[in-house]
XYZ file of C-alpha atoms in Angstrom:
620
model
C 68.486 140.417 152.709
C 69.484 143.145 149.992
C 68.485 140.760 147.229
C 65.061 139.292 147.337
C 64.584 135.582 146.748
C 64.027 135.159 142.954
C 61.428 132.431 143.349
C 61.044 129.261 141.504
C 62.852 129.027 137.914
C 60.652 129.583 135.040
C 59.135 126.749 133.530
C 60.149 125.619 130.167
C 57.344 126.209 127.438
C 56.179 122.627 126.259
C 55.229 121.920 122.723
C 51.521 121.539 122.106
C 49.915 118.024 121.232
C 50.213 117.112 117.523
C 47.018 117.918 115.911
C 45.353 115.609 113.029
C 42.091 115.370 111.144
C 39.792 113.860 113.659
C 38.301 110.330 112.377
C 34.864 111.626 113.922
C 35.070 114.749 111.877
C 35.656 112.540 108.802
C 32.861 110.353 109.685
C 30.581 113.411 110.031
C 31.601 114.602 106.687
C 30.836 111.511 104.984
C 27.484 111.079 106.681
C 26.564 114.507 105.808
C 27.574 113.533 102.086
C 25.391 110.288 102.462
C 22.312 111.909 103.495
C 22.680 114.706 100.790
C 23.188 112.292 98.019
C 20.691 109.508 99.571
C 18.039 110.857 96.701
C 20.525 110.439 93.783
C 21.540 107.130 94.726
C 17.934 105.876 95.234
C 17.065 107.622 91.537
C 20.398 105.669 90.163
C 19.133 102.370 91.638
C 15.606 103.093 90.006
C 17.035 103.680 86.790
C 19.182 100.610 87.104
C 15.938 98.542 87.787
C 14.080 99.944 85.090
C 16.750 99.289 82.524
C 17.130 95.795 83.789
C 13.172 95.358 83.701
C 12.940 96.474 80.006
C 15.790 94.176 78.958
C 14.134 91.119 80.985
C 10.745 92.153 79.197
C 12.112 92.159 75.549
C 12.821 88.334 75.482
C 9.348 87.309 76.827
C 7.912 89.347 73.825
C 6.090 91.501 76.711
C 7.716 94.619 75.178
C 8.982 95.330 71.764
C 12.597 95.355 71.052
C 12.471 98.801 70.146
C 10.675 100.222 73.071
C 13.088 98.156 75.334
C 16.120 99.747 73.638
C 14.573 103.201 74.156
C 13.992 102.836 77.753
C 17.556 101.457 78.323
C 18.717 104.407 76.552
C 16.448 106.923 78.588
C 17.634 105.046 81.786
C 21.319 105.676 80.721
C 20.816 109.088 79.779
C 19.106 109.992 83.029
C 21.567 108.001 84.907
C 24.937 109.618 83.771
C 24.124 113.320 85.281
C 23.150 111.318 88.447
C 26.748 109.532 88.363
C 28.449 112.517 87.488
C 26.895 114.515 90.539
C 27.883 111.731 92.867
C 31.496 111.720 91.858
C 31.619 115.405 92.174
C 30.386 114.955 95.723
C 32.985 112.609 96.421
C 35.658 115.030 95.150
C 34.341 117.695 97.281
C 34.659 115.889 100.347
C 38.238 114.703 99.421
C 39.171 118.191 98.753
C 37.779 119.467 102.191
C 39.720 116.693 103.778
C 42.758 117.689 102.013
C 42.138 121.638 102.810
C 41.802 120.396 106.773
C 44.964 118.592 106.770
C 46.766 121.686 105.139
C 44.987 124.002 107.616
C 46.273 121.714 110.564
C 49.875 121.583 108.926
C 50.180 125.162 108.708
C 48.970 125.736 112.281
C 51.486 123.286 113.423
C 54.410 124.919 111.748
C 53.089 128.268 112.934
C 52.856 126.733 116.466
C 56.590 125.480 116.420
C 57.706 128.766 115.458
C 55.975 130.312 118.219
C 57.592 127.476 120.659
C 61.053 128.126 119.543
C 60.515 131.926 120.111
C 59.033 131.165 123.562
C 62.008 129.037 124.331
C 64.496 131.591 123.251
C 62.890 133.944 125.496
C 62.723 131.453 128.180
C 66.508 130.751 127.826
C 67.066 134.336 128.684
C 64.828 134.498 131.298
C 66.269 131.434 132.750
C 69.881 132.689 132.607
C 68.557 135.819 134.291
C 67.107 134.016 136.992
C 70.126 131.928 137.486
C 72.320 134.951 138.067
C 69.585 136.467 140.599
C 69.511 133.258 142.281
C 73.325 132.887 142.604
C 73.500 136.561 143.797
C 70.658 135.679 146.250
C 72.567 132.709 147.665
C 75.967 134.258 147.907
C 74.867 137.620 149.466
C 75.790 138.092 153.238
C 72.900 137.644 155.604
C 74.941 139.350 158.572
C 76.814 142.676 158.114
C 79.309 144.512 160.352
C 78.187 147.306 162.740
C 80.732 150.133 162.844
C 80.852 152.910 165.476
C 80.625 156.389 164.239
C 83.733 158.443 164.064
C 82.630 161.227 166.242
C 81.567 158.766 169.008
C 83.242 159.621 172.509
C 82.117 156.213 174.154
C 79.941 153.463 173.584
C 77.397 153.009 176.318
C 75.873 149.620 176.735
C 72.837 149.499 178.947
C 71.526 146.015 180.315
C 72.787 142.617 178.673
C 73.745 140.502 181.612
C 76.783 138.358 182.058
C 76.334 136.416 178.838
C 75.452 139.324 176.445
C 78.526 141.096 178.076
C 80.695 138.296 177.351
C 79.623 137.851 173.723
C 79.974 141.765 172.940
C 83.203 141.691 174.715
C 84.390 138.978 172.774
C 83.215 140.393 169.421
C 84.634 143.891 169.897
C 87.885 142.192 171.236
C 88.183 139.925 168.240
C 87.678 142.788 165.891
C 90.092 144.929 167.517
C 92.930 141.972 168.123
C 92.077 140.910 164.560
C 93.297 144.324 163.236
C 96.460 144.378 165.427
C 94.709 146.694 168.097
C 95.207 146.792 171.932
C 92.615 145.768 174.157
C 92.347 146.615 177.771
C 89.304 144.926 179.843
C 88.437 146.443 183.399
C 86.092 143.847 184.522
C 83.994 144.814 187.726
C 81.255 142.339 187.285
C 82.360 139.854 189.602
C 82.266 137.090 186.797
C 84.745 135.952 184.268
C 82.887 137.797 181.645
C 85.962 138.282 179.509
C 87.008 134.497 179.842
C 86.149 133.783 176.075
C 88.189 136.633 174.938
C 91.183 135.331 176.722
C 90.704 131.909 175.386
C 90.419 133.320 171.915
C 93.464 135.357 171.986
C 95.432 132.572 173.711
C 94.221 130.180 170.828
C 95.675 132.904 168.578
C 99.036 132.840 170.016
C 98.552 135.981 172.050
C 99.341 135.799 175.590
C 96.999 138.047 177.662
C 97.904 139.601 180.928
C 95.250 138.932 183.571
C 95.228 140.430 186.904
C 92.429 139.515 189.386
C 92.496 142.070 192.504
C 93.078 142.089 195.343
C 95.119 138.578 194.937
C 97.295 140.067 191.852
C 97.937 143.654 193.437
C 101.638 142.773 194.305
C 102.207 141.943 190.519
C 100.381 144.823 188.911
C 102.392 147.592 187.730
C 99.474 149.883 186.666
C 99.535 153.120 188.562
C 103.283 152.610 189.383
C 105.759 155.130 188.218
C 103.683 157.908 187.808
C 104.698 161.589 188.568
C 103.598 162.483 192.258
C 100.814 164.857 191.436
C 99.439 162.091 188.893
C 99.817 159.604 191.547
C 98.394 161.546 194.211
C 95.254 161.982 192.189
C 94.928 158.226 191.492
C 95.123 157.496 195.297
C 92.542 160.300 196.077
C 90.148 158.785 193.737
C 90.310 155.695 195.561
C 89.590 157.488 198.765
C 86.571 159.097 197.245
C 85.356 155.776 196.304
C 85.002 154.918 200.029
C 84.018 158.158 200.996
C 82.229 160.357 198.415
C 81.841 163.303 200.754
C 85.735 163.649 201.050
C 87.593 166.558 199.970
C 89.352 165.447 196.955
C 91.483 168.414 196.364
C 92.726 168.732 200.166
C 93.496 164.791 199.764
C 95.397 165.158 196.502
C 97.399 168.080 198.288
C 98.341 165.948 201.327
C 99.398 162.747 199.227
C 101.339 165.015 196.946
C 103.203 166.783 200.010
C 104.058 163.117 201.225
C 105.122 161.843 198.017
C 107.331 165.085 197.712
C 109.328 163.911 200.700
C 109.499 160.361 199.968
C 110.434 160.722 196.617
C 109.048 159.311 193.197
C 110.215 155.932 193.425
C 108.388 155.345 196.924
C 106.187 152.475 196.975
C 102.637 152.491 198.522
C 103.681 150.798 201.877
C 106.136 153.798 202.232
C 103.114 156.279 201.573
C 101.160 154.414 203.984
C 103.860 154.806 206.560
C 104.359 158.412 205.841
C 100.593 158.941 206.527
C 100.990 156.915 209.788
C 103.947 159.024 210.931
C 101.572 162.114 210.447
C 98.847 160.728 212.248
C 100.695 159.184 215.361
C 102.385 161.118 217.791
C 106.092 161.801 217.495
C 106.942 159.796 220.696
C 104.781 156.866 219.158
C 105.582 156.743 215.723
C 109.108 155.439 216.173
C 107.942 152.133 217.503
C 104.610 151.655 215.806
C 105.882 152.132 212.146
C 107.770 149.370 210.222
C 111.213 150.041 208.944
C 110.207 151.777 206.049
C 111.207 155.463 207.093
C 113.976 157.207 208.602
C 113.563 159.903 211.277
C 114.699 162.534 209.154
C 111.765 161.660 206.691
C 109.323 161.665 209.525
C 110.340 164.865 210.646
C 110.501 166.319 207.117
C 106.625 165.094 206.534
C 105.510 166.623 209.875
C 107.111 169.799 208.848
C 105.801 169.644 205.041
C 102.318 168.566 205.785
C 102.125 170.342 209.462
C 100.414 168.586 212.725
C 97.070 170.122 213.075
C 94.073 168.262 214.096
C 92.420 168.449 210.436
C 95.540 166.997 208.781
C 95.962 164.322 211.364
C 92.302 163.440 210.922
C 92.802 163.496 207.101
C 95.856 161.204 207.383
C 94.119 158.670 209.438
C 91.223 158.620 206.813
C 93.577 158.291 203.871
C 95.721 155.669 205.529
C 92.493 153.499 206.338
C 90.962 153.958 202.854
C 94.292 153.107 201.091
C 95.505 150.279 203.449
C 94.143 147.664 201.076
C 96.666 149.069 198.263
C 99.585 148.446 200.580
C 101.077 145.975 198.571
C 100.197 147.297 194.958
C 103.327 146.608 192.953
C 105.336 145.216 195.580
C 106.390 142.138 193.324
C 105.978 143.558 189.921
C 108.399 142.931 187.292
C 109.348 144.144 183.838
C 106.860 142.348 181.673
C 106.806 142.145 177.890
C 104.059 144.028 176.042
C 100.660 142.447 176.354
C 98.158 143.122 173.439
C 95.214 141.993 175.545
C 95.239 143.176 179.303
C 92.263 141.816 181.481
C 91.891 143.523 185.118
C 89.095 141.965 186.997
C 87.863 142.178 190.681
C 86.961 139.049 192.778
C 83.557 139.109 193.885
C 84.375 137.753 197.189
C 86.117 140.849 197.937
C 82.550 142.675 198.254
C 81.113 145.557 196.577
C 82.928 148.369 198.497
C 86.230 146.788 197.779
C 85.389 146.214 193.940
C 84.379 149.802 193.745
C 87.626 150.988 195.156
C 89.635 148.728 193.015
C 87.945 149.519 190.019
C 88.192 153.376 190.842
C 91.973 152.857 191.288
C 92.465 151.217 187.854
C 90.318 153.622 186.126
C 92.074 156.345 187.616
C 95.323 154.827 186.495
C 94.062 154.168 183.353
C 93.462 158.073 183.134
C 96.820 159.073 183.918
C 98.290 156.693 181.316
C 96.032 157.848 178.752
C 96.998 161.562 179.560
C 100.632 160.742 179.276
C 100.284 158.625 176.054
C 98.485 161.476 173.960
C 96.643 160.765 170.688
C 97.061 157.403 169.017
C 99.020 157.120 165.694
C 96.752 154.484 164.460
C 93.355 156.228 164.711
C 90.670 155.763 166.936
C 89.580 152.562 168.308
C 93.193 151.395 167.564
C 93.178 150.990 171.469
C 90.128 150.145 173.301
C 89.171 150.130 176.910
C 86.149 148.172 177.873
C 84.583 148.697 181.462
C 82.292 145.860 182.516
C 80.154 146.910 185.524
C 80.732 150.577 185.035
C 78.177 151.332 187.733
C 80.485 150.888 190.292
C 82.496 153.872 189.244
C 81.395 157.376 190.188
C 79.985 159.626 187.798
C 83.243 161.957 188.117
C 85.523 159.144 187.329
C 83.837 158.221 184.412
C 83.862 161.675 182.979
C 87.397 161.874 183.631
C 87.846 158.429 181.646
C 85.669 159.455 178.892
C 87.548 162.844 178.402
C 90.906 161.064 178.710
C 89.959 158.315 176.156
C 88.443 160.987 173.885
C 91.979 163.074 174.179
C 94.031 160.179 173.574
C 91.938 158.794 170.635
C 91.137 155.589 172.398
C 87.811 153.653 171.898
C 85.841 153.517 175.204
C 82.992 150.671 175.884
C 81.053 151.210 179.257
C 78.504 148.360 180.319
C 75.895 149.115 182.819
C 73.865 146.230 183.977
C 70.365 148.507 183.651
C 69.298 151.927 182.437
C 69.298 153.771 185.825
C 68.950 157.416 185.928
C 72.878 158.195 185.235
C 72.583 156.035 182.378
C 69.654 157.941 180.946
C 71.360 161.030 181.438
C 74.410 159.808 179.425
C 72.345 158.564 176.702
C 71.328 161.942 175.990
C 74.769 163.190 174.956
C 75.712 163.475 171.409
C 79.169 161.858 171.860
C 77.755 158.824 173.196
C 76.854 155.686 171.034
C 74.054 153.957 172.739
C 73.513 150.106 172.780
C 70.558 148.712 174.462
C 70.386 145.013 175.432
C 68.006 142.694 177.970
C 66.793 144.957 180.831
C 66.782 142.994 184.395
C 63.507 145.028 185.854
C 60.599 146.444 184.721
C 61.306 149.917 185.713
C 64.593 150.483 183.543
C 62.728 148.745 180.879
C 59.718 151.219 181.084
C 62.303 154.167 181.014
C 63.895 152.948 177.860
C 60.706 151.975 176.267
C 59.552 155.782 176.866
C 62.785 156.849 175.712
C 62.708 155.066 172.518
C 59.195 156.295 171.733
C 56.743 154.386 169.248
C 59.538 152.083 168.106
C 58.246 149.239 165.491
C 58.510 145.673 165.561
C 62.183 144.592 164.746
C 63.009 141.185 163.304
C 65.131 138.861 165.530
C 66.943 135.807 163.863
C 66.184 132.320 165.200
C 70.157 132.011 165.799
C 69.968 135.122 168.321
C 67.339 133.312 170.196
C 68.541 130.049 170.246
C 72.254 130.685 171.079
C 71.615 133.356 173.556
C 69.277 131.163 175.617
C 71.755 128.309 175.227
C 74.681 130.100 176.744
C 72.856 132.227 179.266
C 74.289 131.440 182.634
C 77.219 129.765 181.390
C 79.801 132.613 182.354
C 82.455 131.117 184.822
C 82.805 132.749 188.154
C 86.324 133.564 188.150
C 89.592 133.763 186.061
C 91.432 131.330 187.999
C 92.063 128.921 185.066
C 92.789 131.914 182.913
C 95.604 133.158 185.416
C 96.781 129.755 186.719
C 95.873 127.277 183.757
C 95.350 123.469 184.487
C 96.173 120.506 182.620
C 93.689 120.922 180.070
C 94.524 119.748 176.457
C 95.065 122.502 173.963
C 96.692 122.992 170.571
C 100.362 124.233 170.732
C 100.408 127.677 169.442
C 103.300 130.444 169.188
C 102.850 132.799 171.490
C 103.663 136.252 170.205
C 103.988 139.495 172.142
C 103.946 142.333 169.515
C 100.704 143.498 168.315
C 99.866 142.197 164.757
C 96.533 141.660 162.884
C 95.046 137.948 162.472
C 93.593 137.159 159.015
C 90.093 136.601 158.789
C 89.993 132.841 158.030
C 92.317 132.377 161.087
C 90.471 134.445 163.439
C 87.087 132.335 162.263
C 88.806 129.343 163.103
C 89.912 130.360 166.388
C 86.705 131.534 167.241
C 85.105 128.356 166.390
C 87.394 126.213 168.209
C 88.521 128.133 171.184
C 84.967 129.767 172.240
C 81.730 128.563 173.389
C 80.105 131.036 171.225
C 81.822 129.509 168.268
C 81.092 126.012 168.918
C 77.461 126.729 169.696
C 76.906 128.901 166.627
C 78.424 126.077 164.228
C 76.079 123.534 165.617
C 72.900 125.639 165.429
C 73.884 126.873 161.978
C 73.811 123.238 160.628
C 70.243 122.904 162.308
C 69.318 126.111 160.982
C 69.950 125.292 157.332
C 68.197 121.907 157.837
C 65.231 123.899 158.945
C 65.391 126.911 156.510
C 62.549 125.689 154.598
C 60.172 125.088 157.880
C 57.405 127.464 157.896
C 58.117 130.320 160.443
C 62.145 129.857 160.196
C 64.294 132.583 159.847
C 63.262 135.870 161.429
C 60.520 136.789 163.620
C 59.229 140.134 164.717
C 59.885 141.278 168.280
C 57.816 144.338 169.822
C 60.444 147.157 171.338
C 58.300 147.891 174.310
C 58.787 147.593 178.328
C 58.015 143.846 178.004
C 59.971 143.114 174.841
C 63.066 144.858 176.280
C 62.979 142.379 179.481
C 62.591 139.509 176.928
C 65.240 140.302 174.564
C 67.912 137.369 173.994
C 70.912 137.840 176.069
C 72.847 138.685 172.811
C 70.304 141.155 170.979
C 71.153 144.542 170.723
C 69.175 147.739 169.742
C 71.584 150.236 168.232
C 70.473 153.551 166.301
C 69.914 153.652 162.744
C 69.251 156.243 160.127
C 65.268 155.438 160.448
C 65.060 154.342 164.140
C 66.455 151.355 166.171
C 67.975 148.561 164.573
C 68.486 144.987 165.733
C 72.105 143.726 166.046
C 73.563 140.488 167.537
C 76.700 140.429 169.820
C 77.250 136.732 169.517
C 81.004 136.520 168.109
C 80.210 133.018 166.778
C 78.524 134.786 163.936
C 82.026 135.698 162.540
C 82.416 132.317 161.786
C 79.412 131.755 159.408
C 80.026 131.740 155.456
C 77.219 134.170 155.000
C 78.949 137.043 157.346
C 81.075 140.094 156.061
C 82.926 142.616 158.301
C 81.543 145.231 155.724
C 78.765 147.368 156.737
C 75.341 147.482 154.884
C 76.295 150.741 153.383
C 79.964 149.751 152.498
C 79.126 146.481 150.880
C 76.231 146.556 148.789
C 75.514 143.565 146.504
C 76.531 143.483 142.873
C 73.956 143.781 140.442
C 72.930 140.347 138.477
C 74.871 140.179 135.157
C 72.793 140.781 132.212
C 71.865 137.505 130.142
C 73.743 136.890 126.989
C 71.448 136.317 124.060
C 73.768 134.128 122.066
C 75.142 132.174 124.959
C 72.544 129.667 126.526
C 70.879 127.012 124.650
C 66.844 127.393 124.613
C 66.227 123.848 126.531
C 66.655 125.201 129.992
C 64.530 125.073 133.238
C 62.362 122.404 134.488
C 60.236 120.467 132.252
C 56.561 121.086 131.982
C 53.993 119.040 133.932
C 53.710 115.505 132.446
C 50.310 114.700 130.758
C 48.010 112.315 132.536
C 47.298 109.403 130.309
C 44.024 108.786 131.899
C 42.697 112.037 130.386
C 41.630 112.335 126.847
C 43.926 114.690 125.088
C 42.603 117.772 123.519
C 42.266 117.541 119.661
C 42.054 120.569 117.477
C 40.428 120.552 114.107
C-alpha cells in the first residue's frame, strides 16, 4: 500500500449556540438594584407618610395650616432628589442591559465570521481528503514481479504440486499474453501444467501435449538433428541410466553408427545397428529385424570395430536406448504450437522418468543451439522444467548455458533445497524463488542461508486460496491429451503466436482455471470482511518452521532490502486492484491540489447532534 489510508473525513465545523442575555442575570441585576435602593425607597415612603400626616392634622386643628404647608413642602423638597436617584438607578440598569446585549451581538458576529473562515478551511481540507481517498481506493494492492535482465535462470526451491501449478500458470499466462512461446517439461509425475493447458485452450490456443512414454511415437523432438547432435542427445540418455558411463566414448560410437546409417535413420534402425555390432556375424542376420541390409551391417562392423570393449558398449547402449525405439515413428508434420507440454507418466517409474526427461532436456539443448539468440529479447521464449532434480547436474548446466546463449528464459523447479540447489543459489546469474519446504532439514538450511530475515506480511488471499486448492492437482494429462465430452465455450483456435489483451486474459483465467474461480469467490468474501479486525495481511516469521508452514502459493524473492513476499496465484491477475507493472515502474500519482474557488463550504459529515436532555451552555 504505497498510499496510506487518509482516515475519516474532516468533520464540518458547527455553529455555536446563539447566546442571549440570561433572565437569571437580569434578575440578579435587578435584585442588586433593589437592595441598593431599599433605603431610598423607605425614605421616600416615610416622606410621603409625613406629608399625608401633616395634611390630615391640619383639618383637625391639631396642626396649624402654615406648619402643615411647611411640612408638606419640606417632604416634597427631600423626596425630589430621592426620586431622581431612583430613576438614575433604573436608567443605569437599562443601559447595562443594553450594553450586555450589544456585547453578545458583537461576539455573535465575530463567531459567525470565524465559523465562515473555518468552513472555508474545512472545504479545502475535505477536497484534499477526498482526493487522497480516491487515490487510496484506486491504488493497486498487487504489483507485478519481473526477473532481472541479467538472470540466466530462475530457480524455484520447494512449493509442491499446488505451488508449481500456480507459478506455471502465472508465468505461462504472462508469456502467452505477450505473444511469447512456452515449453513445459513436467517431470513431477502430476499434471501441474493442467491449468495452463486449460487457460490457453480457452484463449483459442491449441497446446501440444506429449505424455511419455505413450506419446513417444508422436513426438518429433530430437528428430532431424545432425548425427553429432543426435549422438550427444542419446548419450545423455544413456548417462541417465548409468552415471558412470563414458559419455564421450558413447557419443563416438553412436556417431559412427549414425554416420553409416545416414541422417534420416530412425531410432529403431540405430538400435538395430548397435545389435549388429554386439551380435556375432553369423547370428546377426537371423536375429535382427529387417531394418539393415547386409552391406550396412558390414560397414558398421568395419567402421566401429568388433573388439570386446566396443561390443560391450554397444550392448549397454542398446539396453539403455531400447525404450526410445519408437520415438518419432508416427510423427507427422504439425503446425506451430505456442504452448508445448512434455510430461512423464508417473506409472513409468523414477528411472524411466529420469531417462525421458534427460532425452527431452538434451533435445531442447540442441534446438536452442540451432536457433541462436531470440529476436524478441529474453523471455520471449520460455522453458520451464518441473522436477528438475530428475536431471543430472551436467544436463542442467548444459540446459542453462544453451538457454542463456539463445536468449531463452529458463525456470527450474526443485521439490526442496538439497545440496545441489543450495550450490546453485549462490550463483550470480540465478534468481532464487523460495517456496514451502517439505522437510525440516532443507528448511533449516534455507533459514541459515537467509540469515536474520524479518517477519514478512502474507495476505489472507494467499493463505485461503493456497490451502483450499492444495492437493487438487490432477494425476495425469489424459483429459488434456484426449478431451472428453465436457462442455466448453466455442473458441477460434489459432496456431500463430499472438498476444492476448489483458482484460481477455483475466476473463479466461477466471473462467478456465480453478485458481481464477477460487480467487473470485475469496475476493468477494475478503471485501465483505475488510473491516473485520485482523483482516488483510498478517506477519509470517521466516525461520525453519516458517518455511515449512508457508502457504502453497507463497514465494520469497530477493528484494533491495532483503526477502520480499510474493504470491504465485494466477487468479490475482483477475482482481481489479492488480497491475502488471512493478512497484518501481508504477508509483501512484500524487493527489491533486485542492481548488480554493471550487468547493462549497458545506461539506463533510455533520457535527454531532446535541442532546436535548442536557442544558445548553449559555454565555453572558
